[in-house]
Amino acid sequence: MKQIDLRSDTFTLPTDEMIEAIVIAHRNGRLGDDVAGEDQVVNELQEKAAKILGKENALLVTSGTQGNLISLLSQTKRGDEIVVEKESHTFKFEGGAMSSLGGLYPKPVVGVRGYIEPETLRSVISPDDAHYAKTSMVVIENTHNYAGGAIITPEKVKALADTAREYNMKIHCDGARLFNAAVALDVPASSFVKDVDSVQICLSKGLSAPVGSIIAGTEEFIHEAHRNRKKMGGGMRQAGIIAAPGLVALEKMVDRLKDDHANAKRLYDRLAKIQELSVETPDTNILFVNLDNLGINAATFASALKDKGILVYGAYGTRTRFVLNRMVSESDTKYVADSIEEIVRSVTS
Ligand SMILES: Cc1ncc(COP(=O)(O)O)c(C=O)c1O
């Protein structure tokens, strides 16, 4: 049976062009030792990413998690307090790295569709008093995964960044899916990050590269980040074999994210008609469906979908997440909607 994988856009396989780009880089003698700064493909990727993001410099890192951690460690001191959204990846899904590895103290707050409102930030900043940890950074996630691929507009980013600056705080953007936001609003990716100090983007999610993330910011930030990457064992040698697909990802894979958004909308349009389901309107490629009224949990729903060759994670309580991605076509999306209708019929009959 064909499998339709909606667990995450991280399951996207590299394109043929990405694999060929690795071979071409090798044949053209462009690979080198990146710890010595001598891999030409890595250098090209970093320059290109910095330009696209409107930042002074950029650095290739192994993963989104590593990029976020390096960004935090490079701009804070041990013992500092970091304001994070309660459902954010940095807070919830990165193994507690900021505290266990960085000595940082996360202060989770509730966002509105993933957005930490400026008043919320203001209300949790600790006084400049010896009793308190220093609140030195706020982290945003754009798009916000758990809020359903929700977009934080450039205006909202600026409002939060302005507030952070009033308190001498840094602001970091976990932009694992930043290009989804850019494509959905048809504005340059740089407009979402011009007001933040640092940003992390994933090459390996919807953009389909096999490995890698980029962090970007000022020269000073990247200088410090370089040291922290090395400390974490993230200095790689002929990393051009990662950068070559990364370049294809940035050059060729951004516009097509629109197809994933269109499929998310198609799935939404079909599922919104099923009264037993409560479906959250997708901004981008992530669709959450609430199963409360259907009376089954996400694990049972996931197993019924699996019987029909459809993979989703079953770990969201009574919410099920569908992540549309390059490996899922329009006709697959239709099959998923048909299958869900069948499952609902069999549960309710
Ligand atoms: C919003 C968000 N940030 C960061 C990450 C971490 O990326 P990685 O899996 O490359 O460490 C993910 C991964 O799914 C994510 O969804």
Coordinates of C-alpha atoms and ligand atoms in Angstrom, one line a residue, residues 8-10 62-68 88-90 93-94 141-146 174-177 200 202-205 211-213 286 321, ligand 1:
S8 CA 6.1 16.3 9.4
D9 CA 7.8 18.1 6.5
T10 CA 11.1 16.7 7.9
T62 CA 23.8 20.8 11.9
S63 CA 20.1 21.2 12.9
G64 CA 17.4 23.6 14.0
T65 CA 17.9 22.6 17.6
Q66 CA 21.6 23.3 17.4
G67 CA 21.0 26.6 15.6
N68 CA 18.5 27.8 18.3
S88 CA 7.2 26.6 21.3
H89 CA 9.7 24.1 20.0
T90 CA 12.6 25.8 21.8
F93 CA 10.9 19.9 22.1
E94 CA 14.6 20.6 22.4
E141 CA 8.7 30.9 16.5
N142 CA 7.7 31.8 12.9
T143 CA 5.7 30.1 11.7
H144 CA 4.5 28.6 15.0
N145 CA 4.2 24.9 14.7
Y146 CA 1.9 24.1 17.6
D174 CA 13.2 30.2 15.5
G175 CA 12.4 30.4 11.8
A176 CA 12.4 26.7 11.1
R177 CA 9.5 27.4 8.7
Q200 CA 17.5 30.2 12.6
C202 CA 15.8 25.0 8.6
L203 CA 16.9 23.8 5.2
S204 CA 15.6 20.3 6.0
K205 CA 11.9 20.9 6.5
V211 CA 20.4 18.1 6.6
G212 CA 21.2 21.5 8.0
S213 CA 20.1 24.8 9.3
I286 CA 0.1 22.7 9.0
R321 CA -1.6 17.4 13.1
Ligands
LIG1 C1 9.5 25.1 14.9 C2 10.7 24.2 15.0 N1 11.9 24.7 15.4 C3 13.0 23.9 15.5 C4 13.0 22.6 15.1 C5 14.2 21.8 15.3 O1 14.8 21.4 14.1 P1 15.7 20.1 14.0 O2 14.8 18.9 14.0 O3 16.5 20.3 12.7 O4 16.6 20.1 15.2 C6 11.8 22.1 14.6 C7 11.8 20.6 14.2 O5 10.8 20.0 13.9 C8 10.6 22.9 14.5 O6 9.4 22.4 14.1

